Amino acid sequence: MTTPMSTAALLSSSTLFTLAALFGALPAQAASPDAERAIQFELDFDVVDVPFDGATNTEIFGINNAGHIVGSYLDADGVRHGFVRRYETFESITAPGSTNTRSFGINDWGDITGFYRDADNPSIQHGYLLDWCGTFTDVDFPDQTFNYAWGINNRRQITGYFFEFPSAEEIVITSFLRQRDGSYVSVPSSGGDGGNVFRGINDRGVRAGWNLPESGFVLTEQIEGMRHKKRKFRRFTAPDGLHTLPNDINNRGVIVGHAAPSDFSETHGFRRSRRGRIDLFQVPGAETTVAQGINDRGVIVGWFEIHDHDHDHDQEIHAVHGFVGRLVKSTGSCHEPDDHEEGDHEEGDHEEGDHE
């Protein structure tokens, strides 16, 4: 179900909570927090809820150039499933032998990536590839048992990561790239940090993700966004010292993700142009907005959370919905036409400040 919204938005998710926050048509006017730059762009948001009986908590994670979207929802029994919406038709996705399935990425071929929990041993988590023929294939880095398969490009390269648990208090995270032939390559660390998480990958193999500080999930230091091409890493941060967590990158080099203060309250979505300008946005009425995917047309998808109070039962209500955001226009002295028309060339893979 798709519901248009019509409110203006100012552009300006314990360890378990942190892990969930990190890894898990309405004219809305969005403005950069830097007022001196006087940049605005306008977004139209559609709210998307899976229409199955009893379904709640719709999250959207990926979108391809046909506008097909993937995500997840909870059924009436509280079991998590993935889904794909092609045009206006929703299909549920449940990996064989799973108790929890999420769908994260979709390419223009219709291949879908995600993860599922093993029904026989919930401590085991598999990444998966659901190809356009309907065949499930596990995407697990060799000898690893807790995997995420996240983004997939049109070359059928998959970016993901895996967790290792050396002790009850320690988590080690490593990113990987799965090639079309099924071979795996681990992504080198950017050096002196708590690990890299790469979620998005475009057709040139440029990846977007973030760098955990040495403190790891304690988060005493700022999380920095990262752009990775071959051996080159480019770090960047959202305004005001916010944690910066990129989730996807399109073929024009535009990156989307979410940014939040240290307690992850008032999480905003963000859009980073190819030239490096970052704008924050919030779905109208939401306390949390997470931008998860972007296609080459600049359509942004994700999910948002609204908190309310049920006075009849005297309890707090937390409702999660998916969104599709379309860029209506961009105005201001720093308008960047290359985000829309130019930049579709190899030189666009290099940004000033890239380093090896």
XYZ file of C-alpha atoms in Angstrom:
356
model
C 0.000 0.000 0.000
C 1.361 3.422 -0.955
C 0.173 6.576 0.780
C 1.197 10.042 -0.373
C 2.091 12.528 2.369
C 1.738 16.284 2.307
C 3.819 18.048 4.916
C 6.978 20.148 4.722
C 10.162 18.614 6.108
C 13.286 20.451 7.159
C 16.295 18.905 5.500
C 18.860 19.524 7.751
C 18.445 2.858 14.697
C 22.837 -1.362 25.224
C 24.800 -2.908 22.283
C 21.777 -4.629 20.797
C 20.131 -1.277 20.161
C 23.319 0.035 18.600
C 23.616 -3.014 16.345
C 20.018 -2.580 15.220
C 20.614 1.064 14.490
C 23.790 0.376 12.534
C 22.901 -2.822 10.695
C 19.086 -3.332 10.428
C 3.053 12.516 -2.689
C 4.075 15.149 -0.259
C 6.108 18.161 -1.133
C 8.809 18.093 1.511
C 11.212 20.985 1.486
C 14.651 19.986 2.614
C 17.328 22.481 3.518
C 21.022 22.210 4.323
C 21.861 22.951 7.959
C 24.406 25.493 6.712
C 22.079 28.440 6.174
C 24.772 30.557 4.523
C 24.858 28.196 1.569
C 21.113 28.695 0.995
C 20.667 25.302 -0.641
C 17.275 23.683 -0.846
C 15.869 20.701 -2.609
C 12.353 19.424 -2.626
C 11.337 15.811 -2.079
C 8.040 14.037 -2.570
C 7.557 11.174 -0.101
C 5.263 8.191 -0.547
C 4.645 6.003 2.498
C 4.791 2.278 1.665
C 3.283 -0.465 3.839
C 3.167 -4.137 2.869
C -0.557 -4.851 2.288
C -0.664 -8.446 3.578
C -3.140 -9.187 6.383
C -1.575 -8.471 9.759
C 1.675 -7.109 8.270
C 3.467 -4.363 10.221
C 6.859 -2.675 10.437
C 7.611 -2.283 6.745
C 11.242 -1.444 5.972
C 12.557 -0.665 2.480
C 16.235 -1.277 1.741
C 16.803 -1.283 -2.019
C 15.523 0.040 -5.348
C 16.583 -0.609 -8.952
C 16.231 1.547 -12.048
C 12.827 0.037 -12.889
C 11.558 1.281 -9.529
C 11.252 -2.221 -8.054
C 11.842 -2.167 -4.299
C 12.871 -4.745 -1.697
C 12.633 -4.761 2.064
C 11.135 -6.612 4.996
C 8.049 -6.749 7.198
C 6.653 -8.544 10.249
C 3.743 -10.931 9.717
C 0.809 -11.331 12.107
C 2.836 -13.831 14.178
C 5.806 -11.483 14.502
C 8.000 -13.380 12.013
C 10.223 -11.277 9.755
C 10.026 -11.841 5.967
C 11.550 -10.128 2.988
C 9.480 -8.747 0.145
C 9.785 -7.376 -3.358
C 7.388 -4.929 -4.968
C 7.419 -4.967 -8.751
C 5.255 -2.152 -10.003
C 2.288 -2.414 -7.597
C 2.529 -6.167 -6.914
C 4.006 -7.330 -3.600
C 5.610 -10.769 -3.195
C 6.793 -12.206 0.117
C 10.327 -13.636 0.328
C 11.182 -16.371 2.828
C 14.462 -18.240 2.511
C 14.159 -22.032 2.881
C 14.777 -23.192 6.440
C 14.711 -19.701 7.916
C 13.063 -17.973 10.853
C 13.981 -14.428 9.864
C 14.482 -13.169 6.310
C 15.388 -9.681 5.150
C 15.888 -8.452 1.580
C 18.436 -5.682 1.089
C 19.493 -5.187 -2.525
C 18.062 -5.551 -6.029
C 19.774 -4.970 -9.375
C 18.307 -4.294 -12.806
C 18.292 -8.033 -13.607
C 15.976 -8.598 -10.652
C 18.560 -10.436 -8.522
C 17.921 -9.897 -4.798
C 20.292 -10.086 -1.829
C 19.721 -10.294 1.914
C 20.178 -12.536 4.919
C 18.288 -15.195 6.837
C 18.606 -16.893 10.220
C 18.954 -20.679 10.288
C 15.798 -22.255 11.749
C 17.793 -25.110 13.318
C 20.445 -22.829 14.798
C 19.447 -19.137 15.061
C 23.025 -18.206 15.943
C 23.912 -18.965 12.316
C 23.089 -16.257 9.793
C 23.487 -16.706 6.044
C 23.663 -14.110 3.353
C 21.705 -15.072 0.252
C 21.281 -14.369 -3.441
C 17.812 -14.888 -4.893
C 18.361 -14.779 -8.635
C 15.817 -13.671 -11.202
C 14.944 -17.334 -11.858
C 13.882 -17.794 -8.223
C 16.886 -19.820 -7.021
C 18.333 -19.198 -3.552
C 22.121 -19.393 -3.112
C 23.893 -18.862 0.203
C 26.348 -15.962 0.221
C 28.693 -16.823 3.083
C 32.320 -15.824 3.346
C 34.353 -19.062 3.706
C 34.280 -20.530 7.229
C 32.068 -17.726 8.575
C 28.680 -18.272 10.229
C 27.229 -14.770 10.672
C 26.974 -13.124 7.258
C 25.216 -10.204 5.596
C 24.814 -9.967 1.801
C 23.823 -6.377 1.164
C 24.277 -4.548 -2.145
C 24.370 -6.060 -5.636
C 25.251 -4.319 -8.897
C 24.477 -5.161 -12.514
C 27.763 -7.104 -12.801
C 26.325 -9.341 -10.054
C 29.043 -8.350 -7.613
C 27.783 -8.479 -4.021
C 29.119 -6.432 -1.147
C 28.603 -7.651 2.388
C 30.269 -8.328 5.701
C 30.518 -10.878 8.484
C 30.753 -10.839 12.273
C 33.118 -12.853 14.415
C 32.706 -13.181 18.183
C 36.089 -13.925 19.831
C 34.514 -13.375 23.260
C 31.216 -12.378 24.825
C 32.363 -8.748 24.886
C 34.131 -8.589 21.522
C 32.841 -8.348 17.954
C 35.106 -8.318 14.895
C 33.589 -7.136 11.631
C 35.064 -7.630 8.139
C 33.656 -6.592 4.768
C 33.832 -8.748 1.650
C 33.168 -8.661 -2.059
C 31.619 -11.680 -3.789
C 32.370 -11.866 -7.488
C 29.944 -13.149 -10.101
C 31.834 -16.470 -10.284
C 31.227 -17.064 -6.571
C 34.732 -16.212 -5.380
C 35.251 -13.975 -2.351
C 37.689 -11.209 -1.511
C 37.908 -9.572 1.906
C 38.073 -5.776 1.854
C 41.258 -4.396 3.416
C 40.934 -2.225 6.475
C 41.413 1.502 6.032
C 43.895 1.283 8.897
C 43.892 1.761 12.652
C 40.168 1.324 13.178
C 37.435 -1.001 14.386
C 36.519 -2.330 10.944
C 34.741 -1.328 7.749
C 31.117 -1.950 6.834
C 30.341 -1.647 3.100
C 26.715 -1.907 2.009
C 26.337 -0.203 -1.361
C 28.125 -0.948 -4.635
C 27.650 0.587 -8.075
C 28.474 -0.819 -11.501
C 32.027 0.592 -11.390
C 32.698 -1.280 -8.181
C 32.691 1.859 -6.024
C 31.438 0.972 -2.556
C 29.819 3.038 0.180
C 29.800 2.250 3.863
C 31.323 3.366 7.108
C 34.333 3.017 9.332
C 33.911 1.920 12.949
C 36.222 3.692 15.401
C 38.730 1.768 17.491
C 36.218 1.791 20.340
C 33.964 -0.409 18.184
C 30.327 -0.504 19.216
C 30.954 1.484 22.376
C 30.894 4.482 20.024
C 32.941 6.877 22.091
C 34.258 8.236 18.794
C 32.471 9.426 15.685
C 31.558 6.924 12.972
C 32.805 8.183 9.614
C 31.286 7.515 6.224
C 33.495 5.904 3.600
C 33.725 5.610 -0.154
C 35.982 2.813 -1.439
C 37.375 2.126 -4.910
C 40.106 -0.492 -5.260
C 42.703 0.625 -2.671
C 41.424 4.179 -2.282
C 39.365 5.251 0.727
C 37.558 8.565 1.028
C 36.203 9.442 4.480
C 33.485 11.994 5.097
C 31.137 13.079 7.852
C 27.757 14.737 8.130
C 27.517 18.230 9.656
C 27.644 18.861 13.409
C 29.802 15.848 14.254
C 27.061 13.291 13.668
C 27.704 9.576 13.219
C 27.637 9.078 9.438
C 26.456 5.735 8.041
C 26.209 5.459 4.222
C 24.033 2.641 2.885
C 24.092 2.913 -0.916
C 25.746 4.585 -3.906
C 24.369 4.919 -7.431
C 26.169 5.069 -10.771
C 26.334 8.867 -10.598
C 28.285 8.667 -7.365
C 25.456 9.963 -5.172
C 25.450 8.356 -1.715
C 22.571 8.005 0.749
C 22.497 6.869 4.350
C 21.651 8.087 7.818
C 23.275 10.351 10.379
C 22.680 10.516 14.109
C 24.020 11.852 17.407
C 25.775 9.527 19.837
C 22.532 8.143 21.307
C 20.990 7.653 17.845
C 18.053 9.867 18.729
C 16.584 12.006 15.966
C 18.280 10.011 13.232
C 18.108 11.751 9.833
C 18.518 10.472 6.321
C 21.194 12.109 4.196
C 22.089 12.557 0.552
C 25.715 13.209 -0.460
C 26.327 14.612 -3.926
C 29.221 13.436 -6.084
C 31.039 16.642 -5.205
C 30.657 15.969 -1.506
C 27.768 18.172 -0.410
C 25.722 16.498 2.338
C 22.088 17.372 3.024
C 20.071 15.877 5.876
C 16.344 15.180 5.663
C 13.505 13.893 7.783
C 10.212 12.335 6.677
C 7.458 14.642 7.985
C 6.363 13.688 11.481
C 9.117 11.096 11.930
C 11.572 10.907 14.811
C 13.861 8.534 12.913
C 14.525 8.498 9.153
C 16.947 6.020 7.551
C 17.784 6.309 3.835
C 18.779 2.847 2.589
C 18.873 2.891 -1.207
C 19.074 5.126 -4.276
C 18.795 4.383 -7.991
C 20.289 6.216 -10.957
C 17.212 8.422 -11.255
C 17.867 9.714 -7.760
C 14.856 8.013 -6.156
C 15.620 7.380 -2.475
C 14.079 4.600 -0.376
C 14.250 3.724 3.294
C 12.147 3.579 6.410
C 11.045 5.876 9.197
C 9.725 5.531 12.730
C 6.960 7.494 14.410
C 6.492 7.511 18.181
C 3.048 8.147 19.647
C 1.156 7.555 22.874
C -1.907 5.323 23.131
C -3.920 7.181 25.759
C -6.556 4.439 25.953
C -3.962 1.864 27.029
C -1.397 4.321 28.431
C 1.483 2.961 26.357
C 3.999 4.178 23.828
C 3.514 3.194 20.184
C 6.402 2.818 17.761
C 5.299 2.496 14.137
C 7.763 1.757 11.318
C 6.890 2.450 7.667
C 8.767 2.373 4.385
C 9.164 5.424 2.181
C 9.979 6.316 -1.403
C 11.355 9.832 -1.858
C 11.567 11.530 -5.244
C 13.689 14.591 -5.895
C 11.435 17.318 -7.286
C 13.924 20.115 -7.746
C 17.133 21.613 -6.434
C 17.764 25.328 -6.118
C 20.499 27.538 -4.714
C 23.932 28.853 -5.526
C 25.553 25.432 -5.103
C 23.215 23.535 -7.447
C 25.188 20.671 -8.970
C 23.924 19.582 -12.411
C 26.581 16.873 -12.587
C 24.544 14.830 -10.115
C 21.903 14.423 -12.805
C 23.551 14.603 -16.216
C 27.321 14.518 -15.906
C 29.672 12.310 -13.959
C 28.823 9.130 -15.881
C 32.469 8.600 -16.742
C 35.439 6.920 -15.157
C 36.889 10.196 -13.894
C 33.837 10.433 -11.655
C 35.282 7.594 -9.605
C 37.986 9.892 -8.251
C 37.312 12.618 -5.739
C 39.697 15.171 -4.361
C 41.068 13.764 -1.126
C 41.041 10.109 -2.153
C 44.005 8.307 -0.642
C 45.435 4.816 -0.604
